[in-house]
């Protein structure tokens, strides 16, 4: 009975995912509404208590939006200030100058790799999207060519490279050496990002053409505040300082124990300013001076910018939250457990097991961080008892698995879809394939590395 129940759970989950895709892509229904309705029906189908279904959905939405709404709100304000001051344009022109117009996709991957190190995917995304819009507009290229290398760079860092929070958790779980993990992660991550980013992005930009009438581009691309006259842009240094300030604060926060003894005031203070929300808040306040006052904008203008940029992100934020609610129903309904059961029964080699368990949890829950942390908890004791596998490589294999097949229950899927102005099928062809490429390539490179070391 248990096996039947497990397989039925998987069938219900599959039907729910297909229903979501068909209703949103074919019948053009509102994703936010569809995600709520399908989640509730799935909860009933898998036999969750009726009183628990809405609570479970709300928990999923709340847990995600508690962080994402703040991050997207503050990141969008920072992005708007950067755009209005001409800072995004300054970075775009400097990067185009350094890499050349033909190589803007390489430039975006490089920047994403650096900016993404200490920040969650969503934070890096909202920090870089104004620059991506500017690069695309200035070079007349597609958002796919510019954007896919950007999200590939962010994603590789998110899944593989400490001090990224998800990778750090895995380092602790497997008792890996952090220095070695970073070295191996760079050996595996750089070629992975190159193939899944600039190379794949260039290929797909010929096939997938997003709707050019993107309402969000107006938010982040300078429209020429001085009636079209050429105006002076802020310096590259001050722009880079402002945009990298949250990145620096988060790095300082994650290294607090190196500077001060844990549990002391100074250590706690560094951790506080290193929190992604506080770091973005500080950077946004700094941007009111560097991109606002120094550029000649008064308080009324700054208030207007920060107010008007929030409207367009409301629907994105709600959809991201609803996607997390759907993921929570899959978790509480027992689908994730059924998937883990299959993985554990498969008796794979430790590296493949780490990858496989993380991959299945990722597909079920939509969260790379949840997949990585849950998989580590399941696989680490098995690896300890079996032995013979480098813990650093276990971190990489698990991280690679946690990135696979991003689909409709992942907030990142909806962020990419909405900001790039793509349809659901277009998002599958670009973003979902990009994530899956990263996952498979990183696993293959890790397995290759395991034969050498």
Coordinates of C-alpha atoms in Angstrom, one line a residue:
X1 CA 0.0 0.0 0.0
X2 CA 2.9 2.3 0.9
X3 CA 4.5 1.9 -2.5
X4 CA 1.2 2.6 -4.3
X5 CA 0.6 5.6 -2.2
X6 CA 4.1 6.9 -2.9
X7 CA 3.8 6.4 -6.7
X8 CA 0.3 8.0 -6.6
X9 CA 1.7 11.1 -4.9
X10 CA 4.2 11.4 -7.7
X11 CA 1.5 11.1 -10.3
X12 CA -0.7 13.7 -8.7
X13 CA 2.4 16.1 -8.4
X14 CA 3.2 15.5 -12.1
X15 CA -0.5 16.2 -13.1
X16 CA -0.4 19.4 -11.0
X17 CA 2.7 20.7 -12.7
X18 CA 1.3 19.9 -16.2
X19 CA -2.0 21.6 -15.3
X20 CA 0.0 24.7 -14.2
X21 CA 1.9 24.9 -17.4
X22 CA -1.2 24.4 -19.6
X23 CA -3.4 26.9 -17.8
X24 CA -0.7 29.6 -17.8
X25 CA 0.9 29.0 -21.2
X26 CA -2.1 27.9 -23.3
X27 CA -5.1 29.4 -21.6
X28 CA -3.2 32.7 -20.7
X29 CA -4.6 32.6 -17.1
X30 CA -3.1 34.7 -14.3
X31 CA -0.2 32.7 -12.9
X32 CA -0.9 34.0 -9.3
X33 CA -4.5 32.7 -9.4
X34 CA -3.6 29.5 -11.2
X35 CA -0.8 28.6 -8.6
X36 CA -3.3 29.1 -5.7
X37 CA -6.1 27.0 -7.3
X38 CA -3.8 24.2 -8.4
X39 CA -2.1 24.1 -5.0
X40 CA -5.4 23.8 -3.2
X41 CA -6.6 21.0 -5.5
X42 CA -3.3 19.1 -5.2
X43 CA -3.6 19.4 -1.4
X44 CA -7.0 17.8 -1.5
X45 CA -5.9 15.1 -4.0
X46 CA -2.9 13.9 -1.9
X47 CA -5.2 13.7 1.2
X48 CA -3.9 16.6 3.3
X49 CA -6.4 17.5 6.1
X50 CA -8.7 20.3 4.7
X51 CA -7.8 22.6 7.6
X52 CA -4.1 22.3 6.9
X53 CA -4.1 23.0 3.1
X54 CA -4.5 26.8 3.3
X55 CA -2.2 27.0 6.3
X56 CA 0.5 25.0 4.4
X57 CA 0.1 27.3 1.3
X58 CA 0.3 30.4 3.5
X59 CA 3.4 29.1 5.3
X60 CA 5.1 28.6 1.9
X61 CA 4.2 32.1 0.7
X62 CA 5.1 33.7 4.0
X63 CA 8.4 32.0 4.4
X64 CA 9.6 33.0 1.0
X65 CA 8.0 36.5 0.8
X66 CA 9.3 37.4 4.3
X67 CA 12.7 37.5 2.6
X68 CA 12.0 38.0 -1.1
X69 CA 9.6 40.9 -0.8
X70 CA 12.1 42.9 1.2
X71 CA 15.0 42.0 -1.1
X72 CA 13.1 42.7 -4.3
X73 CA 11.7 45.9 -2.9
X74 CA 15.1 47.3 -1.7
X75 CA 17.0 45.9 -4.7
X76 CA 14.5 47.6 -7.1
X77 CA 14.9 50.9 -5.3
X78 CA 18.6 50.6 -5.6
X79 CA 18.3 49.7 -9.2
X80 CA 16.0 52.6 -9.9
X81 CA 18.4 55.1 -8.3
X82 CA 21.2 53.6 -10.4
X83 CA 19.2 53.9 -13.5
X84 CA 17.9 57.5 -12.9
X85 CA 21.4 58.8 -12.0
X86 CA 22.9 57.1 -15.1
X87 CA 24.9 54.7 -13.0
X88 CA 23.6 51.6 -14.8
X89 CA 24.4 53.3 -18.1
X90 CA 27.9 54.1 -16.9
X91 CA 28.5 50.4 -15.9
X92 CA 27.0 49.2 -19.2
X93 CA 29.2 51.6 -21.3
X94 CA 32.3 50.7 -19.4
X95 CA 31.7 47.0 -19.7
X96 CA 30.8 47.2 -23.4
X97 CA 34.0 49.2 -23.8
X98 CA 36.1 46.7 -22.0
X99 CA 34.7 43.5 -23.5
X100 CA 33.6 44.9 -26.9
X101 CA 30.0 44.9 -28.2
X102 CA 30.4 41.4 -29.6
X103 CA 31.3 40.0 -26.2
X104 CA 28.6 41.6 -23.9
X105 CA 27.4 38.1 -23.0
X106 CA 30.9 37.3 -21.6
X107 CA 30.8 40.6 -19.7
X108 CA 27.5 39.8 -18.0
X109 CA 28.6 36.3 -16.9
X110 CA 31.8 37.7 -15.4
X111 CA 30.0 40.5 -13.4
X112 CA 27.3 38.0 -12.2
X113 CA 30.1 35.6 -11.0
X114 CA 31.6 38.3 -8.9
X115 CA 28.4 40.0 -7.6
X116 CA 26.8 36.6 -6.9
X117 CA 29.4 35.3 -4.5
X118 CA 27.9 36.3 -1.1
X119 CA 24.3 37.0 -2.2
X120 CA 21.3 34.8 -2.8
X121 CA 20.2 34.4 -6.4
X122 CA 17.3 36.8 -6.1
X123 CA 19.5 39.5 -4.5
X124 CA 22.1 39.2 -7.3
X125 CA 19.3 39.2 -9.9
X126 CA 17.7 42.5 -8.7
X127 CA 21.1 44.1 -8.4
X128 CA 22.2 43.2 -11.9
X129 CA 18.9 43.4 -13.9
X130 CA 19.2 47.3 -14.5
X131 CA 22.7 46.7 -15.9
X132 CA 21.4 43.9 -18.1
X133 CA 18.5 46.1 -19.5
X134 CA 21.0 48.9 -20.2
X135 CA 23.5 46.6 -21.9
X136 CA 20.7 45.0 -24.1
X137 CA 19.4 48.4 -25.0
X138 CA 22.7 50.0 -25.8
X139 CA 23.9 47.1 -27.9
X140 CA 20.5 46.4 -29.5
X141 CA 20.8 42.7 -28.4
X142 CA 18.2 40.4 -27.0
X143 CA 17.5 40.0 -23.3
X144 CA 18.2 36.2 -23.8
X145 CA 21.8 36.9 -25.0
X146 CA 22.5 39.3 -22.1
X147 CA 20.3 37.7 -19.4
X148 CA 21.1 34.0 -19.7
X149 CA 24.9 34.4 -19.1
X150 CA 23.9 36.7 -16.1
X151 CA 21.6 34.1 -14.5
X152 CA 24.0 31.3 -15.3
X153 CA 26.8 33.1 -13.5
X154 CA 24.6 33.8 -10.5
X155 CA 23.3 30.2 -10.4
X156 CA 26.7 28.5 -10.5
X157 CA 27.9 30.6 -7.6
X158 CA 24.6 30.0 -5.7
X159 CA 25.0 26.2 -6.0
X160 CA 28.7 25.6 -5.9
X161 CA 30.9 28.3 -4.4
X162 CA 31.3 29.2 -0.7
X163 CA 30.9 31.8 0.9
X164 CA 27.5 31.5 -0.7
X165 CA 25.2 30.6 2.2
X166 CA 23.8 27.4 0.5
X167 CA 27.3 26.1 -0.3
X168 CA 28.5 27.0 3.2
X169 CA 25.8 24.9 4.8
X170 CA 26.9 21.9 2.7
X171 CA 30.6 22.5 3.7
X172 CA 29.6 22.2 7.4
X173 CA 27.3 19.2 6.8
X174 CA 30.0 17.2 5.0
X175 CA 32.9 18.5 7.2
X176 CA 34.7 19.7 4.1
X177 CA 37.7 22.1 4.0
X178 CA 36.4 25.5 2.8
X179 CA 39.6 26.5 1.1
X180 CA 39.7 23.3 -1.0
X181 CA 36.0 23.5 -1.7
X182 CA 36.4 27.0 -3.1
X183 CA 39.3 25.8 -5.3
X184 CA 37.5 22.7 -6.6
X185 CA 34.3 24.8 -7.1
X186 CA 36.1 27.3 -9.3
X187 CA 37.7 24.4 -11.3
X188 CA 34.2 23.0 -11.9
X189 CA 32.2 26.2 -11.9
X190 CA 34.0 28.3 -14.4
X191 CA 33.8 25.9 -17.4
X192 CA 30.2 25.1 -16.4
X193 CA 29.2 28.8 -16.3
X194 CA 30.9 29.4 -19.7
X195 CA 29.0 26.6 -21.5
X196 CA 25.6 27.2 -19.8
X197 CA 26.0 31.0 -19.9
X198 CA 27.6 32.8 -22.9
X199 CA 27.7 29.8 -25.2
X200 CA 24.2 28.5 -24.6
X201 CA 22.8 32.1 -24.3
X202 CA 24.2 33.0 -27.8
X203 CA 22.7 29.8 -29.2
X204 CA 19.2 30.4 -27.7
X205 CA 19.1 34.1 -28.6
X206 CA 18.7 33.1 -32.2
X207 CA 15.8 30.8 -31.4
X208 CA 13.9 32.5 -28.5
X209 CA 12.9 36.2 -29.1
X210 CA 11.1 37.7 -26.0
X211 CA 8.4 40.3 -26.6
X212 CA 10.5 43.6 -27.0
X213 CA 7.6 45.7 -25.5
X214 CA 8.8 45.1 -21.9
X215 CA 7.1 47.4 -19.4
X216 CA 9.9 46.9 -16.9
X217 CA 12.7 48.2 -19.1
X218 CA 11.4 51.8 -18.7
X219 CA 12.0 51.4 -14.9
X220 CA 15.6 50.7 -15.2
X221 CA 16.8 52.2 -18.4
X222 CA 17.5 56.0 -18.3
X223 CA 15.0 57.7 -20.5
X224 CA 17.1 60.9 -20.6
X225 CA 15.8 63.1 -17.8
X226 CA 17.1 66.2 -19.4
X227 CA 14.8 66.2 -22.4
X228 CA 17.1 64.0 -24.4
X229 CA 20.2 66.1 -24.0
X230 CA 23.4 64.3 -23.2
X231 CA 24.1 64.5 -19.5
X232 CA 27.1 63.8 -17.4
X233 CA 27.1 60.2 -16.0
X234 CA 28.3 59.4 -12.5
X235 CA 31.9 58.0 -12.2
X236 CA 32.5 54.3 -12.7
X237 CA 34.2 54.1 -9.3
X238 CA 31.3 55.6 -7.2
X239 CA 28.8 53.5 -9.2
X240 CA 30.7 50.3 -8.6
X241 CA 31.2 51.2 -4.9
X242 CA 27.4 51.7 -4.4
X243 CA 26.4 48.5 -6.3
X244 CA 29.0 46.4 -4.6
X245 CA 28.5 47.8 -1.1
X246 CA 25.8 45.2 -0.2
X247 CA 28.1 42.5 -1.6
X248 CA 31.0 43.7 0.6
X249 CA 28.8 44.0 3.7
X250 CA 27.5 40.4 3.2
X251 CA 31.0 39.1 2.8
X252 CA 32.1 40.9 6.0
X253 CA 29.0 39.4 7.8
X254 CA 29.9 35.9 6.7
X255 CA 33.5 36.4 7.9
X256 CA 32.5 37.9 11.2
X257 CA 34.1 35.1 13.2
X258 CA 37.5 35.8 11.6
X259 CA 37.4 39.4 12.9
X260 CA 35.8 39.1 16.3
X261 CA 35.0 36.3 18.8
X262 CA 31.5 34.9 18.3
X263 CA 28.7 36.2 20.6
X264 CA 30.5 39.5 21.2
X265 CA 28.8 42.8 20.3
X266 CA 31.2 43.5 17.5
X267 CA 30.7 40.0 16.0
X268 CA 26.9 40.3 16.2
X269 CA 27.0 43.8 14.7
X270 CA 29.0 42.6 11.7
X271 CA 26.5 39.7 11.2
X272 CA 23.6 42.2 11.4
X273 CA 25.0 44.5 8.7
X274 CA 25.9 41.4 6.7
X275 CA 22.3 40.2 6.6
X276 CA 21.1 40.5 3.0
X277 CA 18.1 42.8 3.9
X278 CA 20.2 45.1 6.1
X279 CA 23.0 45.2 3.6
X280 CA 20.6 46.2 0.8
X281 CA 18.9 48.8 3.0
X282 CA 22.3 50.4 3.8
X283 CA 23.2 50.4 0.1
X284 CA 19.8 51.9 -0.9
X285 CA 20.3 54.7 1.7
X286 CA 23.8 55.3 0.4
X287 CA 22.4 55.4 -3.1
X288 CA 20.1 58.3 -2.1
X289 CA 23.3 60.3 -1.6
X290 CA 25.7 58.9 -4.3
X291 CA 23.0 58.5 -7.1
X292 CA 20.6 61.1 -5.7
X293 CA 22.0 64.2 -3.9
X294 CA 25.4 64.1 -5.7
X295 CA 23.6 63.9 -9.1
X296 CA 21.5 67.0 -8.2
X297 CA 18.2 65.2 -7.3
X298 CA 16.2 66.7 -4.4
X299 CA 14.2 64.7 -1.8
X300 CA 10.9 65.0 -3.8
X301 CA 12.6 63.5 -6.9
X302 CA 14.1 60.6 -4.8
X303 CA 10.7 60.0 -3.1
X304 CA 9.1 59.9 -6.6
X305 CA 11.7 57.4 -7.9
X306 CA 11.4 55.0 -5.0
X307 CA 7.6 55.1 -5.0
X308 CA 7.0 54.6 -8.7
X309 CA 9.4 51.7 -9.1
X310 CA 7.5 49.5 -6.6
X311 CA 4.2 49.2 -8.7
X312 CA 5.5 47.0 -11.5
X313 CA 7.2 44.5 -9.1
X314 CA 3.9 43.7 -7.2
X315 CA 2.8 41.0 -9.6
X316 CA 6.2 39.5 -9.7
X317 CA 6.5 39.3 -5.9
X318 CA 3.0 37.7 -5.6
X319 CA 3.8 35.1 -8.3
X320 CA 7.1 34.2 -6.6
X321 CA 5.3 33.8 -3.3
X322 CA 2.5 31.6 -4.8
X323 CA 5.2 29.4 -6.5
X324 CA 6.7 28.9 -3.0
X325 CA 3.2 28.1 -1.6
X326 CA 2.9 25.4 -4.3
X327 CA 6.3 24.0 -3.3
X328 CA 5.2 23.9 0.3
X329 CA 2.1 21.9 -0.6
X330 CA 4.3 19.4 -2.4
X331 CA 6.5 19.1 0.8
X332 CA 3.7 18.9 3.3
X333 CA 1.6 16.6 1.1
X334 CA 4.4 14.0 1.2
X335 CA 5.6 14.3 -2.4
X336 CA 9.1 15.3 -1.4
X337 CA 9.3 12.4 1.0
X338 CA 8.2 9.9 -1.7
X339 CA 10.9 11.3 -4.0
X340 CA 13.7 11.0 -1.3
X341 CA 12.6 7.4 -0.7
X342 CA 13.2 6.5 -4.4
X343 CA 16.6 8.1 -4.3
X344 CA 17.7 6.3 -1.1
X345 CA 16.5 2.9 -2.5
X346 CA 18.6 3.4 -5.7
X347 CA 22.0 2.6 -3.9
X348 CA 24.1 4.9 -6.0
X349 CA 27.8 6.0 -5.4
X350 CA 28.0 8.8 -2.8
X351 CA 28.6 11.5 -5.4
X352 CA 25.7 10.4 -7.6
X353 CA 23.5 9.8 -4.5
X354 CA 24.2 13.4 -3.3
X355 CA 23.4 14.8 -6.7
X356 CA 20.3 12.6 -7.2
X357 CA 18.7 13.3 -3.8
X358 CA 19.3 17.1 -4.2
X359 CA 17.9 17.0 -7.8
X360 CA 14.7 15.2 -6.8
X361 CA 14.1 17.6 -3.8
X362 CA 14.8 20.5 -6.1
X363 CA 12.2 19.3 -8.6
X364 CA 9.7 18.7 -5.9
X365 CA 10.2 21.9 -3.8
X366 CA 11.5 24.5 -6.3
X367 CA 14.2 25.7 -3.9
X368 CA 17.9 25.1 -4.5
X369 CA 18.7 26.1 -0.9
X370 CA 16.1 23.7 0.5
X371 CA 17.3 20.9 -1.9
X372 CA 20.9 21.4 -0.8
X373 CA 20.3 21.6 2.9
X374 CA 17.8 18.7 3.0
X375 CA 20.0 16.5 0.7
X376 CA 23.0 17.1 2.9
X377 CA 21.0 16.0 6.0
X378 CA 20.0 12.8 4.2
X379 CA 23.3 11.9 2.4
X380 CA 26.0 13.1 4.9
X381 CA 25.4 10.2 7.4
X382 CA 25.4 7.7 4.5
X383 CA 28.7 9.1 3.2
X384 CA 30.3 9.1 6.7
X385 CA 29.5 5.4 7.1
X386 CA 30.6 4.4 3.6
X387 CA 33.7 6.7 3.4
X388 CA 36.2 6.9 0.5
X389 CA 34.7 10.1 -1.0
X390 CA 36.3 13.6 -0.7
X391 CA 33.8 15.8 1.3
X392 CA 34.7 18.8 -0.9
X393 CA 33.4 16.9 -4.0
X394 CA 30.3 15.9 -2.1
X395 CA 29.5 19.6 -1.6
X396 CA 29.9 20.2 -5.4
X397 CA 27.8 17.1 -6.4
X398 CA 25.0 18.1 -4.0
X399 CA 25.1 21.7 -5.1
X400 CA 25.0 20.6 -8.7
X401 CA 21.9 18.5 -8.1
X402 CA 20.1 21.4 -6.3
X403 CA 20.1 23.5 -9.5
X404 CA 18.4 21.1 -11.9
X405 CA 15.2 21.6 -13.8
X406 CA 13.8 24.9 -12.4
X407 CA 10.1 25.0 -13.2
X408 CA 6.8 26.5 -12.1
X409 CA 7.3 25.9 -8.4
X410 CA 10.6 27.9 -8.3
X411 CA 10.6 31.7 -7.6
X412 CA 13.6 32.1 -9.9
X413 CA 11.6 30.8 -12.8
X414 CA 9.0 33.5 -12.4
X415 CA 11.6 36.2 -11.8
X416 CA 13.3 35.4 -15.1
X417 CA 10.0 35.0 -17.0
X418 CA 8.6 38.4 -15.9
X419 CA 11.8 40.5 -16.1
X420 CA 12.9 39.1 -19.4
X421 CA 9.2 39.4 -20.7
X422 CA 9.1 35.8 -21.9
X423 CA 6.2 33.4 -22.2
X424 CA 6.2 30.2 -20.0
X425 CA 7.4 28.0 -23.0
X426 CA 10.2 30.5 -23.7
X427 CA 11.2 30.4 -20.1
X428 CA 11.4 26.6 -20.2
X429 CA 13.5 26.7 -23.4
X430 CA 16.0 29.2 -21.9
X431 CA 16.1 29.3 -18.1
X432 CA 15.0 25.7 -17.3
X433 CA 17.5 24.3 -19.9
X434 CA 20.2 26.6 -18.6
X435 CA 19.7 25.4 -15.0
X436 CA 19.7 21.7 -16.1
X437 CA 22.8 22.2 -18.2
X438 CA 24.6 23.7 -15.2
X439 CA 23.5 20.8 -13.0
X440 CA 24.6 18.1 -15.4
X441 CA 27.8 19.8 -16.5
X442 CA 28.8 20.5 -12.9
X443 CA 28.2 16.8 -12.0
X444 CA 30.2 15.6 -14.9
X445 CA 33.1 17.9 -14.1
X446 CA 33.0 16.9 -10.5
X447 CA 33.1 13.2 -11.4
X448 CA 36.0 13.9 -13.8
X449 CA 37.8 15.8 -10.9
X450 CA 37.2 12.8 -8.6
X451 CA 39.2 10.5 -10.9
X452 CA 42.2 12.9 -10.6
X453 CA 42.3 13.8 -6.9

